[in-house]
Amino acid sequence: MAVKTLQDLFIHTLGDIYYAENQILKALPKMAAEATSQELKQAFNTHLEETRGQVQRLEQVFKLCNAPVKGERCDAIEGIIKEADGLLKEIEDPEVKDAGMLAAAQAVEHYEISRYGALIAWAEQLEMDEVIDLLEETLDEEKNADRLLTEIAEGEVNEEAA
Ligand code: ZN
Ligand code: FE
Ligand code: FE
Ligand code: FE
C-alpha cells in the first residue's frame, strides 16, 4: 500500500503488528512444547492466551479506523523467529535451550513494545481515543510478559543453564 499520510502510516504499521502477532501465535505453542522449565512453559502458554486477545484487539482497531483487517508482511518478526529457530537447532542441552528460547522471546517482546509505542504515539497525534485504550492494554501485556521473562531468567533458567 502507498503510504502518504500519518493515517496511512498508522494503518500500515497496524498491518505489520497484526502479521507479527499472528506469527507469534504460531511460534508460542512450539516454544511451550520445547521448554523444560515449568515456569517458562507456563509463561509461554499464558502469553499465547494473551496474544489471542491482542489479535482481536487489533481487529477492533482496524474497524474503528474503517480499514480492512489486513496483515502487512513483517520482515523483522520473520527474522527474529528464523534466527531463534536456527540457534535452537544448534543447542542440544535442554537447559541451555531454555535460556536461548527465553532470550529469543524477549527479542520478540521488545519488537512488539517498540511497535505498539509508535502506534500509540501516532494515535495520540491523530486523537483516536478508543484506539489508544485498546493499544495500551496490549502494550501493558507485552511489558509484563517481558518483565516476567526477566524474572524467570534471573530466578531459574540462567542458573540451570550454567
Ligand atoms: Zn507496505
Ligand atoms: Fe503480542
Ligand atoms: Fe515489522
Ligand atoms: Fe508479546
CSV table of C-alpha atoms and ligand atoms in Angstrom, one decimal:
chain,number,residue,atom,x,y,z
A,1,MET,CA,0.0,0.0,0.0
A,2,ALA,CA,1.2,3.6,-0.7
A,3,VAL,CA,1.9,5.5,2.5
A,4,LYS,CA,1.2,9.2,2.1
A,5,THR,CA,-0.2,10.4,5.4
A,6,LEU,CA,0.4,9.7,9.1
A,7,GLN,CA,-3.0,7.9,9.0
A,8,ASP,CA,-1.7,5.7,6.2
A,9,LEU,CA,1.5,5.0,8.2
A,10,PHE,CA,-0.6,4.1,11.2
A,11,ILE,CA,-2.7,1.6,9.2
A,12,HIS,CA,0.5,0.2,7.5
A,13,THR,CA,2.1,-0.4,10.9
A,14,LEU,CA,-1.1,-1.8,12.3
A,15,GLY,CA,-0.9,-4.4,9.5
A,16,ASP,CA,2.7,-5.1,10.3
A,17,ILE,CA,2.0,-5.8,14.0
A,18,TYR,CA,-1.1,-7.8,13.0
A,19,TYR,CA,1.0,-10.0,10.8
A,20,ALA,CA,3.6,-10.3,13.6
A,21,GLU,CA,1.1,-11.2,16.3
A,22,ASN,CA,-0.2,-14.0,14.0
A,23,GLN,CA,3.3,-15.3,13.5
A,24,ILE,CA,3.8,-15.2,17.3
A,25,LEU,CA,0.5,-17.1,17.7
A,26,LYS,CA,2.1,-19.9,15.6
A,27,ALA,CA,5.5,-19.9,17.4
A,28,LEU,CA,4.4,-19.8,21.0
A,29,PRO,CA,2.9,-23.4,21.2
A,30,LYS,CA,6.1,-24.8,19.8
A,31,MET,CA,8.2,-22.9,22.3
A,32,ALA,CA,5.9,-24.0,25.2
A,33,ALA,CA,6.2,-27.6,24.0
A,34,GLU,CA,10.0,-27.4,23.9
A,35,ALA,CA,10.5,-25.6,27.2
A,36,THR,CA,11.9,-27.7,30.0
A,37,SER,CA,11.4,-25.2,32.8
A,38,GLN,CA,7.8,-25.4,34.0
A,39,GLU,CA,7.8,-21.7,34.8
A,40,LEU,CA,9.0,-20.9,31.2
A,41,LYS,CA,6.4,-23.3,29.7
A,42,GLN,CA,3.7,-21.6,31.8
A,43,ALA,CA,4.8,-18.1,30.7
A,44,PHE,CA,4.7,-19.1,27.0
A,45,ASN,CA,1.2,-20.6,27.5
A,46,THR,CA,-0.1,-17.6,29.4
A,47,HIS,CA,1.2,-15.3,26.7
A,48,LEU,CA,-0.3,-17.4,24.0
A,49,GLU,CA,-3.7,-16.8,25.5
A,50,GLU,CA,-3.0,-13.1,25.8
A,51,THR,CA,-1.8,-13.0,22.2
A,52,ARG,CA,-5.2,-14.4,21.0
A,53,GLY,CA,-6.8,-11.4,22.8
A,54,GLN,CA,-4.3,-9.0,21.2
A,55,VAL,CA,-5.2,-10.2,17.7
A,56,GLN,CA,-8.8,-9.5,18.5
A,57,ARG,CA,-8.0,-6.0,19.8
A,58,LEU,CA,-6.1,-5.2,16.6
A,59,GLU,CA,-9.2,-6.3,14.6
A,60,GLN,CA,-11.2,-3.9,16.7
A,61,VAL,CA,-8.7,-1.1,15.9
A,62,PHE,CA,-9.0,-1.8,12.1
A,63,LYS,CA,-12.7,-1.5,12.5
A,64,LEU,CA,-12.5,1.8,14.4
A,65,CYS,CA,-10.3,3.1,11.6
A,66,ASN,CA,-12.7,1.9,8.9
A,67,ALA,CA,-9.9,-0.1,7.4
A,68,PRO,CA,-10.0,-3.7,6.2
A,69,VAL,CA,-8.3,-6.2,8.6
A,70,LYS,CA,-5.2,-7.0,6.6
A,71,GLY,CA,-1.6,-8.1,7.6
A,72,GLU,CA,1.5,-6.5,6.1
A,73,ARG,CA,4.4,-8.9,5.9
A,74,CYS,CA,6.8,-8.1,8.8
A,75,ASP,CA,10.4,-9.0,7.8
A,76,ALA,CA,11.5,-8.2,11.3
A,77,ILE,CA,9.4,-10.8,13.1
A,78,GLU,CA,10.2,-13.4,10.5
A,79,GLY,CA,13.9,-12.6,11.0
A,80,ILE,CA,13.7,-12.8,14.8
A,81,ILE,CA,11.8,-16.2,14.6
A,82,LYS,CA,14.1,-17.6,11.9
A,83,GLU,CA,17.2,-16.6,13.9
A,84,ALA,CA,15.8,-18.3,17.0
A,85,ASP,CA,14.9,-21.5,15.1
A,86,GLY,CA,18.5,-21.6,13.7
A,87,LEU,CA,20.1,-21.1,17.0
A,88,LEU,CA,17.8,-23.7,18.8
A,89,LYS,CA,18.7,-26.3,16.2
A,90,GLU,CA,22.3,-26.0,17.3
A,91,ILE,CA,21.6,-26.4,21.0
A,92,GLU,CA,21.3,-30.0,22.5
A,93,ASP,CA,21.3,-29.3,26.2
A,94,PRO,CA,17.6,-28.7,27.2
A,95,GLU,CA,18.5,-26.2,29.9
A,96,VAL,CA,20.8,-24.1,27.6
A,97,LYS,CA,18.0,-24.3,25.1
A,98,ASP,CA,15.6,-22.8,27.6
A,99,ALA,CA,18.0,-19.9,28.1
A,100,GLY,CA,18.2,-19.4,24.3
A,101,MET,CA,14.4,-19.6,23.9
A,102,LEU,CA,13.8,-17.1,26.7
A,103,ALA,CA,16.2,-14.6,25.2
A,104,ALA,CA,14.5,-15.0,21.7
A,105,ALA,CA,11.1,-14.5,23.3
A,106,GLN,CA,12.4,-11.2,24.9
A,107,ALA,CA,13.6,-10.0,21.4
A,108,VAL,CA,10.0,-10.6,20.2
A,109,GLU,CA,8.5,-8.7,23.2
A,110,HIS,CA,10.9,-5.8,22.6
A,111,TYR,CA,10.0,-5.6,18.9
A,112,GLU,CA,6.3,-5.5,19.9
A,113,ILE,CA,6.9,-2.9,22.6
A,114,SER,CA,8.6,-0.6,20.0
A,115,ARG,CA,5.7,-1.1,17.5
A,116,TYR,CA,2.9,-0.5,20.0
A,117,GLY,CA,4.8,2.5,21.4
A,118,ALA,CA,4.9,4.1,17.9
A,119,LEU,CA,1.3,3.2,17.2
A,120,ILE,CA,0.1,4.8,20.4
A,121,ALA,CA,2.1,8.0,19.8
A,122,TRP,CA,0.6,8.3,16.3
A,123,ALA,CA,-2.9,7.5,17.7
A,124,GLU,CA,-2.4,10.3,20.2
A,125,GLN,CA,-1.5,12.7,17.4
A,126,LEU,CA,-4.5,11.6,15.4
A,127,GLU,CA,-6.7,11.9,18.5
A,128,MET,CA,-8.1,8.3,18.3
A,129,ASP,CA,-9.1,7.8,22.0
A,130,GLU,CA,-10.7,4.4,21.8
A,131,VAL,CA,-7.8,3.1,19.7
A,132,ILE,CA,-5.3,4.4,22.3
A,133,ASP,CA,-7.0,2.5,25.1
A,134,LEU,CA,-7.0,-0.8,23.1
A,135,LEU,CA,-3.3,-0.5,22.2
A,136,GLU,CA,-2.3,0.5,25.7
A,137,GLU,CA,-4.0,-2.6,27.1
A,138,THR,CA,-1.8,-4.7,24.8
A,139,LEU,CA,1.3,-2.7,25.4
A,140,ASP,CA,0.9,-3.4,29.2
A,141,GLU,CA,0.7,-7.1,28.5
A,142,GLU,CA,3.8,-7.0,26.4
A,143,LYS,CA,5.7,-5.1,29.1
A,144,ASN,CA,4.5,-7.6,31.7
A,145,ALA,CA,5.5,-10.5,29.6
A,146,ASP,CA,9.0,-9.1,29.2
A,147,ARG,CA,9.3,-8.4,32.9
A,148,LEU,CA,8.1,-11.9,33.8
A,149,LEU,CA,10.7,-13.4,31.4
A,150,THR,CA,13.5,-11.4,33.0
A,151,GLU,CA,12.4,-12.8,36.4
A,152,ILE,CA,12.4,-16.3,35.1
A,153,ALA,CA,15.8,-15.9,33.6
A,154,GLU,CA,17.3,-14.5,36.7
A,155,GLY,CA,15.4,-16.8,39.1
A,156,GLU,CA,15.9,-20.1,37.5
A,157,VAL,CA,16.7,-20.6,33.8
A,158,ASN,CA,20.1,-19.0,33.6
A,159,GLU,CA,21.3,-20.8,36.7
A,160,GLU,CA,20.1,-24.2,35.4
A,161,ALA,CA,21.8,-23.5,32.1
A,162,ALA,CA,25.1,-22.7,33.7
B,1,ZN,ZN,3.7,-1.8,2.5
B,2,FE,FE,1.8,-9.5,21.3
B,3,FE,FE,7.6,-5.2,11.1
B,4,FE,FE,4.1,-10.4,23.2
